[in-house]
PDB file of C-alpha atoms in Angstrom:
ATOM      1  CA  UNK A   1       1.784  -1.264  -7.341  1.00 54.00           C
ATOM      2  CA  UNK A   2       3.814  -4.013  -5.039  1.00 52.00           C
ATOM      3  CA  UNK A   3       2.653  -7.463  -5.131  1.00 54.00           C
ATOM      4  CA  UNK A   4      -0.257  -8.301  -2.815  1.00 53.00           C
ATOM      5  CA  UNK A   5       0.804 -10.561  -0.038  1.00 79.00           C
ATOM      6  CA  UNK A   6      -1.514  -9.495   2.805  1.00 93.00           C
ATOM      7  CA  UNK A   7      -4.640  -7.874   3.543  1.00 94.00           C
ATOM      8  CA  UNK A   8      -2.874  -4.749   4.584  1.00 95.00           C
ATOM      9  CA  UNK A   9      -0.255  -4.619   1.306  1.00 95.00           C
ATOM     10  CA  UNK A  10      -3.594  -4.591  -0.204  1.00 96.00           C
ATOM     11  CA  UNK A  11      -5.462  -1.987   1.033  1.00 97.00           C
ATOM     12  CA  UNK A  12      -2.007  -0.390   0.861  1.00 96.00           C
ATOM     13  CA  UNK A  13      -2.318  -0.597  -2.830  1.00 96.00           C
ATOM     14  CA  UNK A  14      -6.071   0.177  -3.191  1.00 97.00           C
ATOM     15  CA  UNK A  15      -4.943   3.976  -1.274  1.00 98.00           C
ATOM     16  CA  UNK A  16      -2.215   4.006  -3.911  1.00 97.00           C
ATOM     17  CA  UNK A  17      -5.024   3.873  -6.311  1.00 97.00           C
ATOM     18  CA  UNK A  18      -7.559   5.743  -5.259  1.00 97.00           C
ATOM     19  CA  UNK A  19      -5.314   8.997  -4.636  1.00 97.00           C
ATOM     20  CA  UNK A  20      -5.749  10.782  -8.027  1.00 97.00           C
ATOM     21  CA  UNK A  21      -9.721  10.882  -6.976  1.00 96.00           C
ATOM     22  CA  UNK A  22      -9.268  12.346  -3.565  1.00 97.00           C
ATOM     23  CA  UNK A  23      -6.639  14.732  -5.590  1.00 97.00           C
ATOM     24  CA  UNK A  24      -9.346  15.844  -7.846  1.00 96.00           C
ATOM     25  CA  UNK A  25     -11.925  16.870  -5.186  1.00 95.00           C
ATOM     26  CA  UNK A  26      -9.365  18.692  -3.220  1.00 95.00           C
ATOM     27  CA  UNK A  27      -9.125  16.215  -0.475  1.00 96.00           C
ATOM     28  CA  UNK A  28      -5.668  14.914  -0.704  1.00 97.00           C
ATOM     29  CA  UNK A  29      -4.813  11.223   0.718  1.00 98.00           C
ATOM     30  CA  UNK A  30      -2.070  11.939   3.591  1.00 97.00           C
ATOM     31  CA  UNK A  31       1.115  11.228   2.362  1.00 96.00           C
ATOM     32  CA  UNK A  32       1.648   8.014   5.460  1.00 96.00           C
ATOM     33  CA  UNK A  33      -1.069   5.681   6.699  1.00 95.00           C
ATOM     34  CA  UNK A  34      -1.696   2.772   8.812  1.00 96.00           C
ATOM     35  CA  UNK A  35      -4.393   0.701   7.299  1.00 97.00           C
ATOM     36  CA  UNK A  36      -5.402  -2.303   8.507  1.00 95.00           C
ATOM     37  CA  UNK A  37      -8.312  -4.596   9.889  1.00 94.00           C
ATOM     38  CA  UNK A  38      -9.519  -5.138  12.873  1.00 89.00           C
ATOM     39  CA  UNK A  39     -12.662  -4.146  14.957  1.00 83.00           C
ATOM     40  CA  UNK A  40     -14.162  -0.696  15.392  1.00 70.00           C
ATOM     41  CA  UNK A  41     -12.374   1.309  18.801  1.00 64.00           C
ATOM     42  CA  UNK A  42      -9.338  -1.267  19.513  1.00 47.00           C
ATOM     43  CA  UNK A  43     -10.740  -3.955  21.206  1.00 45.00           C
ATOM     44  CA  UNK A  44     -13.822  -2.290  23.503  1.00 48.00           C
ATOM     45  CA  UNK A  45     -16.707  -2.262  20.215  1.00 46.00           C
ATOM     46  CA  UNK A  46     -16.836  -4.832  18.311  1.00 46.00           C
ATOM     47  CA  UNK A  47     -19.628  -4.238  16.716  1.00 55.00           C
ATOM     48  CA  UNK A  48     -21.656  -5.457  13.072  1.00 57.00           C
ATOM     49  CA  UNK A  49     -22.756  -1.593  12.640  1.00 74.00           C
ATOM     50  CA  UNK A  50     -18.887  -0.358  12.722  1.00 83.00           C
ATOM     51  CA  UNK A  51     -17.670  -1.109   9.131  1.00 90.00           C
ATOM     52  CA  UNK A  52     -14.691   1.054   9.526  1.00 92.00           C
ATOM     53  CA  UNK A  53     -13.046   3.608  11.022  1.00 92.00           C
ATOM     54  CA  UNK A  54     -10.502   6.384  11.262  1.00 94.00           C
ATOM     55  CA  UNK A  55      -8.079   7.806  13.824  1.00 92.00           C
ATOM     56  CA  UNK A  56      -6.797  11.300  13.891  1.00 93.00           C
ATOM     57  CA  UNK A  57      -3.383  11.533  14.030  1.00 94.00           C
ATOM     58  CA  UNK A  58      -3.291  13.319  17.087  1.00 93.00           C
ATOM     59  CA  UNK A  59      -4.918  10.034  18.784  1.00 91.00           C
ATOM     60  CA  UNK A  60      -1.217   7.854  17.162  1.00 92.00           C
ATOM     61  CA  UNK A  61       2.145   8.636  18.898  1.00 94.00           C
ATOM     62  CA  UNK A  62       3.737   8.419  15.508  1.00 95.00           C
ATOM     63  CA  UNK A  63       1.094  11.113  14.180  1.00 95.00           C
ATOM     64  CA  UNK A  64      -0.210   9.100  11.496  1.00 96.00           C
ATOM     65  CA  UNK A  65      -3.731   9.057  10.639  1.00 96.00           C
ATOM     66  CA  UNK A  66      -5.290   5.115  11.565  1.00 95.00           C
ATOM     67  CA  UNK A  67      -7.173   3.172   9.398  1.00 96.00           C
ATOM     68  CA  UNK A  68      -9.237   0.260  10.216  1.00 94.00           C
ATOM     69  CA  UNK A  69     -11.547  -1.944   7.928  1.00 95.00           C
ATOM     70  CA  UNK A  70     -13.812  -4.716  10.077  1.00 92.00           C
ATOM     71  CA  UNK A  71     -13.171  -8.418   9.595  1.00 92.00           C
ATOM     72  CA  UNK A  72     -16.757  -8.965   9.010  1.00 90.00           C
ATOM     73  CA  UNK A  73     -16.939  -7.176   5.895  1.00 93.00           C
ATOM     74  CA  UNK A  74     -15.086  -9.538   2.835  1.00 93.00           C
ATOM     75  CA  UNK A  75     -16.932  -8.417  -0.396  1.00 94.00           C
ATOM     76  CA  UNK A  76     -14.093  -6.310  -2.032  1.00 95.00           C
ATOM     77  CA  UNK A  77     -16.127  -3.579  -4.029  1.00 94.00           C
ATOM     78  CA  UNK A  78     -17.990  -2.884  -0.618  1.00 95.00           C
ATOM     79  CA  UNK A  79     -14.342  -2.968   1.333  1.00 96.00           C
ATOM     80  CA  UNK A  80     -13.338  -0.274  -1.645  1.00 97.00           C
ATOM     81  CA  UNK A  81     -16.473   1.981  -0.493  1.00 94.00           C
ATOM     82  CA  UNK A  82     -15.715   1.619   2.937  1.00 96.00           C
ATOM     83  CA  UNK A  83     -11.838   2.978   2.683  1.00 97.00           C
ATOM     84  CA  UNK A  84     -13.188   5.433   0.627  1.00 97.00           C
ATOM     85  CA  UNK A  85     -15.282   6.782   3.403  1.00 97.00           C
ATOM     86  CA  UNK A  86     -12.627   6.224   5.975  1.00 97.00           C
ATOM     87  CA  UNK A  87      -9.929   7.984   3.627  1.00 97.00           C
ATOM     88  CA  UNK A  88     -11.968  11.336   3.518  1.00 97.00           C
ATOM     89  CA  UNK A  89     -11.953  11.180   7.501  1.00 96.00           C
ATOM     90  CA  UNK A  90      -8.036  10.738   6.966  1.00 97.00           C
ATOM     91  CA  UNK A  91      -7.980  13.568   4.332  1.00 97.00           C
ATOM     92  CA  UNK A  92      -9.600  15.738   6.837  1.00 96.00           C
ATOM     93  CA  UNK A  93      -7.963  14.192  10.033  1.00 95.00           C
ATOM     94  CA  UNK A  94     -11.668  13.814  11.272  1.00 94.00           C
ATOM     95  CA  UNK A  95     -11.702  17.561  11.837  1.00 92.00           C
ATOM     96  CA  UNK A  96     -15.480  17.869  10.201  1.00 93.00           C
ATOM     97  CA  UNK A  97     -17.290  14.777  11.486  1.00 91.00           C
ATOM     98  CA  UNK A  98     -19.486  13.811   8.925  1.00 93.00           C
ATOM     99  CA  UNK A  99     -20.743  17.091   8.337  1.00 93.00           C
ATOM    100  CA  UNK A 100     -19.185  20.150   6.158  1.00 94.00           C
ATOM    101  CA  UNK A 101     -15.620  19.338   4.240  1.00 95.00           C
ATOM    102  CA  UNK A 102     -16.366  15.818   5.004  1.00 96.00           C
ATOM    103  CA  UNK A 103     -19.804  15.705   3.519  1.00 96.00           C
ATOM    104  CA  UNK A 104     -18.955  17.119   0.235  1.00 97.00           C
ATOM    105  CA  UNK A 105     -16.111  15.122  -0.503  1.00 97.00           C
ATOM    106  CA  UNK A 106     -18.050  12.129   0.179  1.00 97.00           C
ATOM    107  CA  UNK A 107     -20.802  13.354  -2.320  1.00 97.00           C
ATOM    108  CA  UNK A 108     -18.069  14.574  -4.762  1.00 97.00           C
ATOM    109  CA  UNK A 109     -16.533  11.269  -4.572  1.00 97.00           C
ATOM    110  CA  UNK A 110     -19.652   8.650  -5.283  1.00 97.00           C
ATOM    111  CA  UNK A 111     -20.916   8.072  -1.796  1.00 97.00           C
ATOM    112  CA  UNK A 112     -24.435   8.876  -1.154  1.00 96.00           C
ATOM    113  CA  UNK A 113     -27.055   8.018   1.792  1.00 94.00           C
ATOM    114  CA  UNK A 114     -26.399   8.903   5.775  1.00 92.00           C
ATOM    115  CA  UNK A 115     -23.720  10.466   5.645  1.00 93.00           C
ATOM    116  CA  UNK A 116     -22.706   8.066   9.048  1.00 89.00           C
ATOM    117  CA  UNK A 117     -23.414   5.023   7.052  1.00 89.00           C
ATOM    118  CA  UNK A 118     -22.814   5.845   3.193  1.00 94.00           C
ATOM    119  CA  UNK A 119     -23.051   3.842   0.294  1.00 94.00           C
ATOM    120  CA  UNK A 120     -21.160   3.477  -2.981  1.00 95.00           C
ATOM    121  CA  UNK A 121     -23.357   5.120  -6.004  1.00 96.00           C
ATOM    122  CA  UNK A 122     -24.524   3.626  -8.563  1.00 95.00           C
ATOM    123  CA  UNK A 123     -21.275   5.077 -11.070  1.00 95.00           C
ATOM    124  CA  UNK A 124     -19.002   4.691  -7.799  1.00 95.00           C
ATOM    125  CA  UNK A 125     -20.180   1.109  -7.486  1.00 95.00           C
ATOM    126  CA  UNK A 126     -19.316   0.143 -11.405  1.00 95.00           C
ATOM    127  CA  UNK A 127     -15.939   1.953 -10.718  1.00 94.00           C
ATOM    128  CA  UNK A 128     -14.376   0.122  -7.925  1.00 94.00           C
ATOM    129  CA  UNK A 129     -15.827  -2.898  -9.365  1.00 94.00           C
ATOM    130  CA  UNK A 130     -13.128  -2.381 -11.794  1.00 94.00           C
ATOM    131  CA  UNK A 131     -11.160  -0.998  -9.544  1.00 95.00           C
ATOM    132  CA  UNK A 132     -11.139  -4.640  -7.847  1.00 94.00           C
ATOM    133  CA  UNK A 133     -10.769  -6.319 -11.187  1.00 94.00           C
ATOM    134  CA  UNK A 134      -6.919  -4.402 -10.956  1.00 94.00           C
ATOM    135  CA  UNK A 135      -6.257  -5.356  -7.515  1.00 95.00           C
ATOM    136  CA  UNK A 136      -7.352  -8.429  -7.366  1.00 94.00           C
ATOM    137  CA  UNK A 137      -9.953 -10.402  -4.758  1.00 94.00           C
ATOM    138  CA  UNK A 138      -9.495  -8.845  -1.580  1.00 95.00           C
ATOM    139  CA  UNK A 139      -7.152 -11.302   0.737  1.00 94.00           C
ATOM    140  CA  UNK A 140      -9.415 -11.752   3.437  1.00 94.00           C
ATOM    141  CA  UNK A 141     -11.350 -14.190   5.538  1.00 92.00           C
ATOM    142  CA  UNK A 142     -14.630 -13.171   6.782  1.00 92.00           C
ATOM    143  CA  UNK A 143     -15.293 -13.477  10.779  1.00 86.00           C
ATOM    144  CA  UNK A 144     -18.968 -14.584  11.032  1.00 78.00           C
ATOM    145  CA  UNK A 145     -21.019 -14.550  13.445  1.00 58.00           C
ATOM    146  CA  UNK A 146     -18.535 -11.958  15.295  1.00 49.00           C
ATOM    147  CA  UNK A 147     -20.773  -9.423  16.913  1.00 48.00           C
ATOM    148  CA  UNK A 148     -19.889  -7.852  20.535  1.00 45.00           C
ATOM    149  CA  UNK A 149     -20.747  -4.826  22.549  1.00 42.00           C
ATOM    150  CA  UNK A 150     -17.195  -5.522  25.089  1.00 43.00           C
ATOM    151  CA  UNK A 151     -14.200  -7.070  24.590  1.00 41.00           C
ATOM    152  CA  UNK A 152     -12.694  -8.532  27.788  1.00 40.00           C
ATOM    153  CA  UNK A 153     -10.644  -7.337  29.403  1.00 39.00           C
ATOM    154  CA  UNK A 154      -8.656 -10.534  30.278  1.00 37.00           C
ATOM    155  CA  UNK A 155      -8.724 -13.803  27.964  1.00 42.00           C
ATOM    156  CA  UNK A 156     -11.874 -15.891  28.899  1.00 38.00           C
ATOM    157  CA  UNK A 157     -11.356 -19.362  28.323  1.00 39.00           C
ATOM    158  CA  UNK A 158     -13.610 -20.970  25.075  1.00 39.00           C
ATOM    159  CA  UNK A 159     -17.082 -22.565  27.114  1.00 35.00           C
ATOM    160  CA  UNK A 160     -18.357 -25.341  25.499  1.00 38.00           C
ATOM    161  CA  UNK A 161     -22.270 -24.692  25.127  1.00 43.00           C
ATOM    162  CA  UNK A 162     -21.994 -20.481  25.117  1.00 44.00           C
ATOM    163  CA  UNK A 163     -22.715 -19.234  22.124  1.00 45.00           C
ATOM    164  CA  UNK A 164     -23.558 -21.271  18.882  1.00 44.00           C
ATOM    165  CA  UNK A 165     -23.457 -25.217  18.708  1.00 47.00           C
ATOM    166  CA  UNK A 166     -20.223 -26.096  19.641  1.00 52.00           C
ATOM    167  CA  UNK A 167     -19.082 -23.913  21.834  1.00 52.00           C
ATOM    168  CA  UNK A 168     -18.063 -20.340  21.539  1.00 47.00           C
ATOM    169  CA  UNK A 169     -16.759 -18.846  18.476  1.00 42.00           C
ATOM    170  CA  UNK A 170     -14.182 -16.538  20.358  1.00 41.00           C
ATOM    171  CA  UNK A 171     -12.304 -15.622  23.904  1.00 41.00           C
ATOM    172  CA  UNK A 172     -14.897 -13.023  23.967  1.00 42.00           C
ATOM    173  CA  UNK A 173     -17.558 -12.449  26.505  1.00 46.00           C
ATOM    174  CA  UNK A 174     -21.201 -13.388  26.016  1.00 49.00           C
ATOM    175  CA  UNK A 175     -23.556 -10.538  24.320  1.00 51.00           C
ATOM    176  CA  UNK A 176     -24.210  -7.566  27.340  1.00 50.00           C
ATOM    177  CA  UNK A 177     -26.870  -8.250  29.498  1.00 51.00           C
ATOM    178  CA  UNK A 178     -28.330  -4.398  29.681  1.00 49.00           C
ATOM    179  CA  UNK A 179     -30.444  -3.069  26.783  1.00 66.00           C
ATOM    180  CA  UNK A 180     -28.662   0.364  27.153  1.00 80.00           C
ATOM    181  CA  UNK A 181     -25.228   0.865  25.838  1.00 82.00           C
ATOM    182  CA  UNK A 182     -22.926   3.220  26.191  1.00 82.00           C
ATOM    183  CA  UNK A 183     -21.563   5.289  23.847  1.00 82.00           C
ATOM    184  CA  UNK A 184     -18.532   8.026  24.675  1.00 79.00           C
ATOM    185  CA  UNK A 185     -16.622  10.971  22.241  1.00 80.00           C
ATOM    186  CA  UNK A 186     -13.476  10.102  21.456  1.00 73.00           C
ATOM    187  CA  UNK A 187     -12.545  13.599  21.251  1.00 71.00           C
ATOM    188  CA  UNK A 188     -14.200  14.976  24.317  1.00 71.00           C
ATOM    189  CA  UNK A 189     -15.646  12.274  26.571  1.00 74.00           C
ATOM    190  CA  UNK A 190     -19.252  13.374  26.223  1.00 81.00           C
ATOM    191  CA  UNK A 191     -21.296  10.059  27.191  1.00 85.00           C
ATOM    192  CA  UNK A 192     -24.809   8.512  26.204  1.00 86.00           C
ATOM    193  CA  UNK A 193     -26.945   5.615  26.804  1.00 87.00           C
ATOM    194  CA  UNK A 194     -28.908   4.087  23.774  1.00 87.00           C
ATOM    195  CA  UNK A 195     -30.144   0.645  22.747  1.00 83.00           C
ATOM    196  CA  UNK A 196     -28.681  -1.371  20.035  1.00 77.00           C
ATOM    197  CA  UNK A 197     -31.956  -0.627  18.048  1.00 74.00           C
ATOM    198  CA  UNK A 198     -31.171   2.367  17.582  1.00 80.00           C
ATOM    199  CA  UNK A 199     -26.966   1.548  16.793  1.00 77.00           C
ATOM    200  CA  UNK A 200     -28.879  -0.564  13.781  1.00 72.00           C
ATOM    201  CA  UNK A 201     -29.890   2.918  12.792  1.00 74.00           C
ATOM    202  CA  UNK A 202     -26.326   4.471  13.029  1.00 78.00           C
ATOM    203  CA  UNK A 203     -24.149   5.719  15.848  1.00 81.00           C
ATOM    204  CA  UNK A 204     -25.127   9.308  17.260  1.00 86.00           C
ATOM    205  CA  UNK A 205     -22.550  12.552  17.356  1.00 85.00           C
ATOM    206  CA  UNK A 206     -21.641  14.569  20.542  1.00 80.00           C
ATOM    207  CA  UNK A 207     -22.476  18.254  20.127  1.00 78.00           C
ATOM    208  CA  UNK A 208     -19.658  18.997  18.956  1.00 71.00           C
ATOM    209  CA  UNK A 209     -20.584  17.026  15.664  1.00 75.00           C
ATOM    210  CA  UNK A 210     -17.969  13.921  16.564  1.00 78.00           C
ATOM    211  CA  UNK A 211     -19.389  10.692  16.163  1.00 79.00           C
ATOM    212  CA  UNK A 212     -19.937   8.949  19.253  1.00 80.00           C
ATOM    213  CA  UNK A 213     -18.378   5.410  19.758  1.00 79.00           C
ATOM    214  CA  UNK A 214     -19.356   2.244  22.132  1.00 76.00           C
ATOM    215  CA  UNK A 215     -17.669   2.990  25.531  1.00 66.00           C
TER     216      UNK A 215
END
């Protein structure tokens, strides 16, 4: 493995690692990735319940699966889990949802609980524990208090007085006014209205079986 410089190189070289498992369940890691961090859906959900997420590579002009990990997660056996689960969506170019192919590898591999919202097991917990103890502390600063329905659309100047004492903590807006959110397919477009109670819970599929994403 290359020295660890970033954040990415890093995540880079936790992939590198975690291959042989994927290899083993009959999910293989693609061959090219982007991984990186940043918030869940570009810049239009940033949002505490989106830990991470996947692009298919028909959604990348370069046709290379995307891979993001959210700046508000920083504890690096729980960023391992995370990839994981975003890695299986990559193995499967998010053909299967979180249902069928995708579901089984994810049990095969250590992950248990909603399938939208899994968990490291107990034994996968203890692994990437050591796993981490290889790579290192994962090179990353976590954003607090960054939670956000919309991004804007233009910068918005920093407001003294909006948001926590001392002003605002980004160039984002303020929370949404509405209770209902929206929530869209990536894949086909197929649009909802919820509440963020109910995003707490975990994020909805189309009927298709593609999980739905903040609009």
């Amino acid at each position: 493995m290359t020295a660890i410089h970033t954040r990415e190189s890093w995540l880079l070289n936790a992939v590198e690692a975690l291959r042989p498992r994927f290899a083993e369940v009959g999910m293989p890691i693609p061959e090219k990735l982007h991984v990186s961090v940043g918030f869940g859906f570009g810049a239009k959900a940033e949002s505490s319940v989106i830990l991470g997420q996947c692009w298919a590579k028909r959604a990348s002009d370069d046709g290379v699966n995307h891979i993001f990990i959210a700046p508000t997660v920083g504890d690096t056996a729980r960023v391992l889990d995370i990839l994981i689960h975003e890695l299986i969506h990559a193995a499967d170019d998010c053909q299967n949802g979180h249902k069928g192919a995708f579901a089984e590898a994810a049990t095969r591999l250590g992950l248990e609980g909603k399938m939208t919202a899994t968990v490291a097991s107990l034994p996968l917990a203890a692994e990437m524990l050591l796993l981490a103890e290889t790579l290192g502390e994962y090179p990353h600063g976590v954003l607090s208090g960054a939670v956000r329905t919309r991004a804007p659309k233009v910068p918005v100047p920093a407001t003294p007085g909006d948001g926590e004492a001392g002003g605002r903590i980004s160039s984002g807006p303020g929370t949404q006014g509405t209770r209902m959110l929206k929530l869209e397919c990536p894949c086909c477009g197929y649009t909802v209205r919820t509440t963020a109670k109910w995003l707490a819970v975990g994020f909805p599929s189309c009927p298709s079986g593609t999980e739905m994403i903040a609009a």
